[in-house]
Short mmCIF file of C-alpha atoms and ligand atoms in Angstrom, two decimals:
data_model
loop_
_atom_site.label_atom_id
_atom_site.label_comp_id
_atom_site.label_asym_id
_atom_site.label_seq_id
_atom_site.Cartn_x
_atom_site.Cartn_y
_atom_site.Cartn_z
CA MET A 27 14.52 -6.02 3.14
CA THR A 28 11.45 -4.43 1.70
CA GLU A 29 8.60 -5.25 4.10
CA ASN A 30 5.54 -5.24 1.93
CA LYS A 31 3.16 -6.43 4.59
CA ARG A 32 -0.38 -5.31 4.08
CA PRO A 33 -1.98 -3.93 7.25
CA GLN A 34 -5.51 -5.10 8.04
CA ARG A 35 -7.19 -1.73 8.17
CA PRO A 36 -7.22 0.62 5.16
CA ILE A 37 -4.35 3.07 4.78
CA TRP A 38 -5.53 6.67 4.77
CA ILE A 39 -3.31 9.36 3.26
CA ALA A 40 -4.69 12.91 3.19
CA GLY A 41 -3.42 16.44 2.86
CA PRO A 42 -3.27 19.34 0.44
CA CYS A 43 -2.37 19.10 -3.22
CA ALA A 44 0.41 21.57 -2.46
CA VAL A 45 1.97 23.47 0.40
CA GLU A 46 1.06 27.09 -0.33
CA CYS A 47 2.20 28.83 2.84
CA GLU A 48 2.89 28.00 6.48
CA GLU A 49 -0.58 29.02 7.64
CA GLN A 50 -2.50 26.93 5.06
CA LEU A 51 -0.31 23.92 5.79
CA PHE A 52 -0.59 24.02 9.59
CA LEU A 53 -4.30 24.80 9.53
CA THR A 54 -5.03 21.88 7.19
CA ALA A 55 -2.95 19.49 9.31
CA GLN A 56 -4.52 20.72 12.55
CA GLN A 57 -8.09 20.41 11.22
CA LEU A 58 -7.41 16.92 9.88
CA VAL A 59 -5.93 15.75 13.17
CA GLU A 60 -8.86 17.26 15.10
CA GLU A 61 -11.36 15.36 12.94
CA VAL A 62 -9.35 12.17 13.28
CA GLN A 63 -9.37 12.45 17.08
CA ARG A 64 -12.95 13.61 17.38
CA ARG A 65 -14.29 10.68 15.33
CA ALA A 66 -11.81 8.00 16.39
CA LEU A 67 -10.47 7.71 12.84
CA TRP A 68 -6.83 7.37 11.85
CA LEU A 69 -4.44 9.00 9.40
CA ASP A 70 -1.45 6.98 8.26
CA TYR A 71 0.35 9.70 6.27
CA PHE A 72 -0.06 13.43 5.76
CA ARG A 73 0.56 14.31 2.11
CA ALA A 74 1.61 17.67 0.62
CA GLY A 75 3.20 18.54 -2.73
CA VAL A 76 6.27 20.72 -2.46
CA TRP A 77 7.54 20.67 -6.04
CA LYS A 78 4.53 20.65 -8.38
CA PRO A 79 4.99 19.39 -11.95
CA ARG A 80 2.39 21.68 -13.59
CA SER A 81 1.45 21.55 -17.26
CA HIS A 82 1.62 25.32 -17.75
CA PRO A 83 4.76 27.24 -16.76
CA ASN A 84 2.72 30.09 -15.25
CA SER A 85 0.80 27.81 -12.87
CA PHE A 86 1.73 27.63 -9.18
CA ARG A 87 4.76 25.36 -8.97
CA GLY A 88 4.97 24.86 -5.21
CA VAL A 89 7.08 26.61 -2.60
CA GLY A 90 9.91 24.07 -2.82
CA GLU A 91 12.48 23.45 -0.12
CA ALA A 92 11.04 26.17 2.14
CA ALA A 93 8.17 23.79 2.96
CA LEU A 94 10.38 21.01 4.30
CA PRO A 95 11.04 22.42 7.82
CA TRP A 96 7.28 23.04 8.23
CA LEU A 97 6.49 19.49 7.13
CA SER A 98 9.15 18.15 9.44
CA GLU A 99 7.51 20.04 12.31
CA ILE A 100 4.08 18.63 11.43
CA GLN A 101 5.56 15.15 11.41
CA SER A 102 6.92 15.45 14.94
CA LYS A 103 4.07 17.55 16.34
CA TYR A 104 1.34 15.09 15.32
CA ASN A 105 3.45 11.94 15.09
CA ILE A 106 2.18 11.25 11.57
CA PRO A 107 4.65 10.51 8.76
CA VAL A 108 4.61 13.13 6.03
CA CYS A 109 4.94 12.31 2.33
CA VAL A 110 5.83 14.54 -0.60
CA GLU A 111 6.34 14.04 -4.33
CA ALA A 112 9.97 13.60 -5.38
CA LEU A 113 10.82 14.36 -8.99
CA THR A 114 14.62 14.27 -8.80
CA PRO A 115 17.28 12.57 -6.66
CA LYS A 116 18.02 15.99 -5.13
CA HIS A 117 14.44 16.11 -3.81
CA ILE A 118 14.94 12.77 -2.08
CA GLU A 119 18.19 13.95 -0.52
CA LEU A 120 16.50 17.10 0.77
CA CYS A 121 13.62 15.07 2.23
CA GLU A 122 16.12 12.84 3.99
CA GLN A 123 17.85 15.88 5.51
CA TYR A 124 14.53 16.97 6.98
CA GLY A 125 13.65 13.51 8.28
CA ILE A 126 10.96 12.85 5.65
CA HIS A 127 11.20 9.22 4.60
CA THR A 128 8.07 8.72 2.53
CA VAL A 129 7.90 10.03 -1.03
CA TRP A 130 5.62 9.44 -3.95
CA ILE A 131 6.55 9.11 -7.59
CA GLY A 132 4.09 11.15 -9.63
CA ALA A 133 2.25 10.15 -12.78
CA ARG A 134 4.40 12.43 -14.93
CA THR A 135 7.73 11.16 -13.62
CA GLY A 136 6.42 7.61 -14.02
CA VAL A 137 6.51 7.80 -17.81
CA ASN A 138 10.32 8.01 -17.84
CA PRO A 139 12.03 4.80 -16.65
CA VAL A 140 15.47 6.48 -16.73
CA GLU A 141 14.39 9.15 -14.23
CA VAL A 142 12.58 6.56 -12.09
CA GLN A 143 15.73 4.45 -11.96
CA LYS A 144 17.74 7.46 -10.73
CA LEU A 145 15.21 7.89 -7.91
CA ALA A 146 15.37 4.18 -7.07
CA ASP A 147 19.17 4.34 -6.95
CA THR A 148 18.93 7.25 -4.50
CA VAL A 149 16.83 5.30 -1.99
CA ARG A 150 18.77 2.03 -2.35
CA HIS A 151 19.05 0.22 1.05
CA LYS A 152 17.53 3.26 2.81
CA PRO A 153 14.50 3.23 5.09
CA PHE A 154 12.24 4.97 2.57
CA THR A 155 8.60 4.17 1.87
CA ILE A 156 7.92 4.74 -1.82
CA ILE A 157 4.45 5.34 -3.21
CA VAL A 158 4.41 4.64 -6.93
CA LYS A 159 1.50 6.34 -8.70
CA ASN A 160 0.43 4.92 -12.02
CA PRO A 161 2.16 6.61 -14.96
CA LEU A 162 0.14 8.95 -17.19
CA VAL A 163 -0.03 6.30 -19.90
CA ALA A 164 -2.35 3.32 -19.41
CA ASP A 165 0.49 0.80 -19.60
CA LEU A 166 0.58 -1.75 -16.80
CA ALA A 167 4.05 -2.97 -17.82
CA LEU A 168 5.48 0.54 -17.28
CA TRP A 169 3.83 0.87 -13.86
CA ILE A 170 5.09 -2.58 -12.86
CA GLY A 171 8.57 -1.69 -14.12
CA ASN A 172 8.62 1.39 -11.87
CA ILE A 173 7.45 -0.65 -8.87
CA GLU A 174 10.11 -3.30 -9.53
CA ARG A 175 12.84 -0.62 -9.63
CA PHE A 176 12.00 0.29 -6.03
CA LEU A 177 11.46 -3.29 -4.86
CA GLN A 178 14.89 -4.13 -6.24
CA ALA A 179 16.38 -1.06 -4.57
CA ASP A 180 15.51 -2.70 -1.25
CA CYS A 181 13.94 0.33 0.39
CA ARG A 182 11.58 -0.06 3.37
CA MET A 183 8.21 -0.41 1.70
CA VAL A 184 6.60 0.06 -1.70
CA MET A 185 2.96 0.95 -2.27
CA ALA A 186 1.07 1.71 -5.48
CA VAL A 187 -1.53 4.40 -6.07
CA HIS A 188 -4.11 4.31 -8.84
CA ARG A 189 -4.92 7.87 -9.96
CA GLY A 190 -6.46 7.08 -13.35
CA PHE A 191 -5.23 7.67 -16.89
CA PRO A 192 -5.73 10.76 -19.05
CA ASP A 193 -7.99 9.80 -21.91
CA ASN A 194 -9.66 12.14 -24.38
CA LYS A 195 -12.76 9.93 -24.33
CA GLU A 196 -13.43 10.28 -20.59
CA LYS A 197 -15.94 13.07 -20.11
CA VAL A 198 -17.15 12.71 -16.54
CA PHE A 199 -13.97 12.22 -14.55
CA ARG A 200 -10.67 14.04 -14.89
CA ASN A 201 -9.00 10.71 -15.66
CA ALA A 202 -10.31 7.39 -16.92
CA PRO A 203 -10.41 4.78 -14.13
CA CYS A 204 -9.52 1.77 -16.37
CA TRP A 205 -10.13 -0.42 -13.29
CA GLU A 206 -8.88 -3.53 -15.07
CA ILE A 207 -5.30 -2.18 -14.88
CA PRO A 208 -5.00 -1.73 -11.08
CA VAL A 209 -7.09 -4.88 -10.49
CA ASP A 210 -4.59 -6.80 -12.63
CA LEU A 211 -1.74 -5.22 -10.65
CA LYS A 212 -3.42 -6.36 -7.45
CA LEU A 213 -3.66 -9.94 -8.68
CA ARG A 214 0.06 -9.90 -9.50
CA TYR A 215 1.18 -8.23 -6.23
CA PRO A 216 -1.26 -9.54 -3.62
CA ASP A 217 0.93 -8.43 -0.70
CA MET A 218 1.65 -4.90 -1.88
CA PRO A 219 -0.74 -2.19 -0.63
CA ILE A 220 -2.55 -0.64 -3.58
CA LEU A 221 -4.36 2.60 -2.84
CA CYS A 222 -6.66 4.76 -4.92
CA ASP A 223 -6.35 8.53 -5.35
CA PRO A 224 -9.99 9.52 -5.93
CA SER A 225 -9.04 13.22 -6.09
CA HIS A 226 -6.97 13.06 -9.28
CA LEU A 227 -9.19 10.33 -10.66
CA CYS A 228 -12.42 12.35 -10.32
CA GLY A 229 -11.13 15.91 -10.65
CA HIS A 230 -14.18 17.14 -8.71
CA VAL A 231 -15.24 16.70 -5.10
CA ARG A 232 -18.77 15.76 -6.14
CA TYR A 233 -17.64 12.31 -7.31
CA ILE A 234 -14.99 11.57 -4.68
CA PRO A 235 -16.98 9.69 -1.98
CA GLN A 236 -18.60 7.43 -4.57
CA MET A 237 -15.28 6.73 -6.29
CA ALA A 238 -13.63 6.05 -2.93
CA GLN A 239 -16.30 3.46 -2.11
CA ILE A 240 -15.92 1.80 -5.50
CA ALA A 241 -12.15 1.57 -4.90
CA LEU A 242 -12.62 -0.07 -1.50
CA SER A 243 -15.21 -2.44 -2.98
CA TYR A 244 -12.64 -3.43 -5.58
CA GLY A 245 -10.38 -4.40 -2.69
CA PHE A 246 -8.00 -1.42 -2.73
CA ASN A 247 -6.06 -1.10 0.52
CA GLY A 248 -6.65 2.57 1.16
CA LEU A 249 -6.93 6.06 -0.26
CA MET A 250 -4.74 9.06 -0.97
CA THR A 251 -7.07 12.05 -0.89
CA GLU A 252 -6.43 15.76 -1.37
CA CYS A 253 -7.62 17.86 1.52
CA HIS A 254 -7.37 21.64 2.02
CA CYS A 255 -8.48 23.98 4.81
CA SER A 256 -10.05 26.29 2.21
CA PRO A 257 -10.40 24.46 -1.13
CA ASP A 258 -11.97 27.45 -2.92
CA ASN A 259 -8.75 29.38 -2.40
CA ALA A 260 -6.37 26.55 -3.31
CA LEU A 261 -3.59 27.46 -5.73
CA SER A 262 -3.80 24.09 -7.51
CA ASP A 263 -6.51 21.46 -8.00
CA ALA A 264 -9.11 23.60 -6.17
CA GLN A 265 -12.11 21.61 -7.43
CA GLN A 266 -10.90 18.26 -6.17
CA GLN A 267 -9.82 19.06 -2.61
CA LEU A 268 -12.10 18.11 0.27
CA THR A 269 -12.20 20.08 3.49
CA PRO A 270 -10.96 18.09 6.52
CA ILE A 271 -14.60 17.78 7.66
CA GLN A 272 -15.69 16.43 4.27
CA TRP A 273 -12.77 14.01 4.33
CA ALA A 274 -13.76 12.75 7.78
CA ASP A 275 -17.44 12.44 6.79
CA MET A 276 -16.47 10.37 3.78
CA THR A 277 -13.96 8.22 5.65
CA GLN A 278 -16.39 7.50 8.45
CA HIS A 279 -19.02 6.20 6.04
CA LEU A 280 -16.83 4.07 3.77
CA LYS A 281 -17.59 0.36 3.93
CA LYS A 282 -14.89 -2.24 3.64
CA PRO A 283 -16.00 -5.34 1.72
CA THR A 284 -15.97 -8.56 3.67
CA ASN A 285 -13.10 -10.84 2.72
CA THR A 286 -13.66 -13.88 0.55
CA PRO A 287 -11.13 -16.69 0.72
CA ASP A 288 -10.25 -16.56 -2.96
CA GLY A 289 -8.43 -13.44 -4.20
CA LYS A 290 -8.91 -14.43 -7.83
CA LEU A 291 -12.67 -14.54 -7.37
CA VAL A 292 -12.58 -11.05 -5.86
CA GLY A 293 -10.58 -9.85 -8.86
CA GLN A 294 -12.94 -11.35 -11.43
CA ARG A 295 -15.99 -10.05 -9.55
CA SER A 296 -14.44 -6.60 -9.60
CA LEU A 297 -14.03 -6.80 -13.36
CA LEU A 298 -17.64 -7.97 -13.65
CA GLU A 299 -18.87 -5.11 -11.49
CA ASN A 300 -17.07 -2.68 -13.77
CA VAL A 301 -18.67 -4.17 -16.89
CA ASP A 302 -22.12 -4.23 -15.25
CA ASN A 303 -21.84 -0.59 -14.23
CA GLN A 304 -21.00 0.35 -17.80
CA LEU A 305 -23.75 -1.84 -19.27
CA SER A 306 -26.33 -0.36 -16.97
CA GLN A 307 -25.32 3.21 -17.86
CA LEU A 308 -25.22 2.43 -21.58
CA LEU A 309 -28.64 0.76 -21.64
CA TRP A 310 -30.18 3.72 -19.84
CA GLN A 311 -28.39 6.09 -22.24
CA ARG A 312 -29.80 4.03 -25.15
CA MET A 313 -33.35 4.43 -23.83
CA GLN A 314 -32.90 8.16 -23.57
CA ILE A 315 -31.77 8.30 -27.19
CA ILE A 316 -34.87 6.26 -28.08
CA ASP A 317 -37.00 8.98 -26.44
CA GLU A 318 -35.29 11.61 -28.60
CA ILE A 319 -35.87 9.50 -31.71
CA ALA A 320 -39.56 9.14 -30.79
CA ASN A 321 -39.88 12.93 -30.67
CA ILE A 322 -38.19 13.35 -34.06
CA LYS A 323 -40.44 10.69 -35.63
CA LYS A 324 -43.51 12.35 -34.14
CA GLU A 325 -42.54 15.77 -35.52
CA ASN A 326 -41.94 14.28 -38.95
CA HIS A 327 -44.96 11.95 -39.00
CA LEU A 328 -42.74 8.88 -39.38
CA PRO A 329 -43.80 5.38 -38.28
CA VAL A 330 -42.40 4.00 -35.05
CA VAL A 331 -41.36 0.65 -36.55
CA GLN A 332 -38.87 0.78 -39.41
CA PRO A 333 -37.77 -2.83 -40.12
CA GLN A 334 -34.66 -2.08 -42.25
CA GLN A 335 -33.37 0.19 -39.51
CA TRP A 336 -33.78 -2.54 -36.88
CA GLN A 337 -31.93 -5.04 -39.12
CA LYS A 338 -28.91 -2.69 -39.03
CA VAL A 339 -29.03 -2.67 -35.22
CA VAL A 340 -29.10 -6.49 -35.12
CA GLU A 341 -26.06 -6.67 -37.42
CA ARG A 342 -24.12 -4.40 -35.07
CA TYR A 343 -24.42 -6.97 -32.30
CA HIS A 344 -23.17 -9.94 -34.34
CA LEU A 345 -19.41 -9.94 -34.23
CA PRO A 346 -16.93 -12.49 -35.60
CA GLY A 347 -15.78 -15.07 -33.07
CA GLN A 348 -18.99 -15.15 -31.02
CA ASP A 349 -20.19 -18.71 -30.43
CA GLU A 350 -23.64 -20.08 -31.31
CA PRO A 351 -25.17 -20.13 -27.79
CA TYR A 352 -24.12 -16.50 -27.37
CA THR A 353 -25.62 -15.57 -30.76
CA LEU A 354 -28.93 -17.21 -29.73
CA PHE A 355 -28.84 -15.34 -26.43
CA ILE A 356 -28.11 -11.98 -28.09
CA ASP A 357 -31.00 -12.47 -30.55
CA GLN A 358 -33.39 -13.04 -27.65
CA PHE A 359 -31.95 -10.07 -25.79
CA LEU A 360 -32.30 -7.86 -28.89
CA ASN A 361 -35.93 -8.91 -29.28
CA LEU A 362 -36.61 -7.75 -25.74
CA LEU A 363 -34.71 -4.53 -26.35
CA HIS A 364 -36.64 -3.89 -29.54
CA GLN A 365 -40.01 -4.48 -27.85
CA ALA A 366 -39.09 -2.17 -25.00
CA SER A 367 -37.96 0.53 -27.46
CA ILE A 368 -41.17 0.27 -29.48
CA GLN A 369 -43.23 0.37 -26.30
CA ARG A 370 -41.42 3.52 -25.18
CA GLN A 371 -41.86 5.20 -28.54
CA GLN A 372 -45.56 4.28 -28.68
CA ASN A 373 -46.08 5.70 -25.20
CA ASN A 374 -44.44 8.92 -26.36
CA ASN A 375 -46.14 8.92 -29.71
CA THR A 376 -49.64 7.46 -29.81
CA LEU A 377 -50.39 9.15 -33.15
CA ASN A 378 -47.97 7.10 -35.21
CA GLU A 379 -48.72 3.38 -35.35
C1 LIG B 1 -0.38 14.88 -6.69
O1 LIG B 1 -0.68 13.87 -6.05
O2 LIG B 1 -0.38 16.01 -6.23
C2 LIG B 1 -0.05 14.73 -8.12
C3 LIG B 1 0.53 15.68 -8.82
O3 LIG B 1 -0.45 13.56 -8.57
P1 LIG B 1 -0.31 12.86 -10.00
O4 LIG B 1 1.15 12.63 -10.22
O5 LIG B 1 -1.10 11.63 -9.79
O6 LIG B 1 -0.91 13.79 -11.02
MN1 LIG B 2 -3.12 17.72 -7.03
#
């Protein structure tokens, strides 16, 4: 029986993007374990990619099977289960031979249900823990389908990991968070642990702690984070790997939200938080554009207030299907916005009245 019981404390998974050599692997594991002990933290799984599905054929593709005895040693030395990415049934069989019983299904594999089914058939009735990352495409049905394949295969446990979705529009993070997708998954599978992978989501260490906190605030059950003893020298994903000390600093300071009795309320509040974050950023961005416009008007001796232009803005906000109370509200809101914009432009541009 698949035991999808959610533990009370968050699940922490950390380790390098890839095993590069014995020294890098053991040093990373040792440093992580030292930090865990020193700060009374915990580490539920040590992660390390062995077969790397890289976009370019000349990129580092992992050391392959050679890494498995090392990982097996780490597992017994530190008594922490190790997990690796499995792309083929053969990978799962090799892991089993080396006593590794936790594997993750990567975002690239996740786009092909036929391959995922082969992996599910390989772990059928076996004591494997399967971590299903979201597929590269932002399609909840596909992610759910992959999860169901493993639940139906009756392995030991299934967890999901949100690692974001490639999106040409996303400019800040490596992948678009699309929080509504994992939050929806969480509402449908309340007992399945759903983790966030802030490393692949952000693509850069500078955003990771903030993203990790957002994930926990959304009610995610833990994190899978890339961690390397010397990130600058990493052979893959160098920019997004924390040092073990940085990982421990972040983990120590993360705050778990207090539970509310109603899971649906938590879900809706998470969606609201996402919208509010975007609104706040967009309004600030709008004001900065207003400042640019003020400068252009000043240089060209144009008046601050141009009524036809404002009429176009108002029309943009009136969309079909919006009810009357909302329309009244938006008109009031636009009035405020207009006054604030004029005020800003006049402050920047006292010559043009
Ligand atoms: C990884 O975790 O190393 C990895 C390749 O992840 P993803 O499949 O999410 O890109
Ligand atoms: Mn990686």
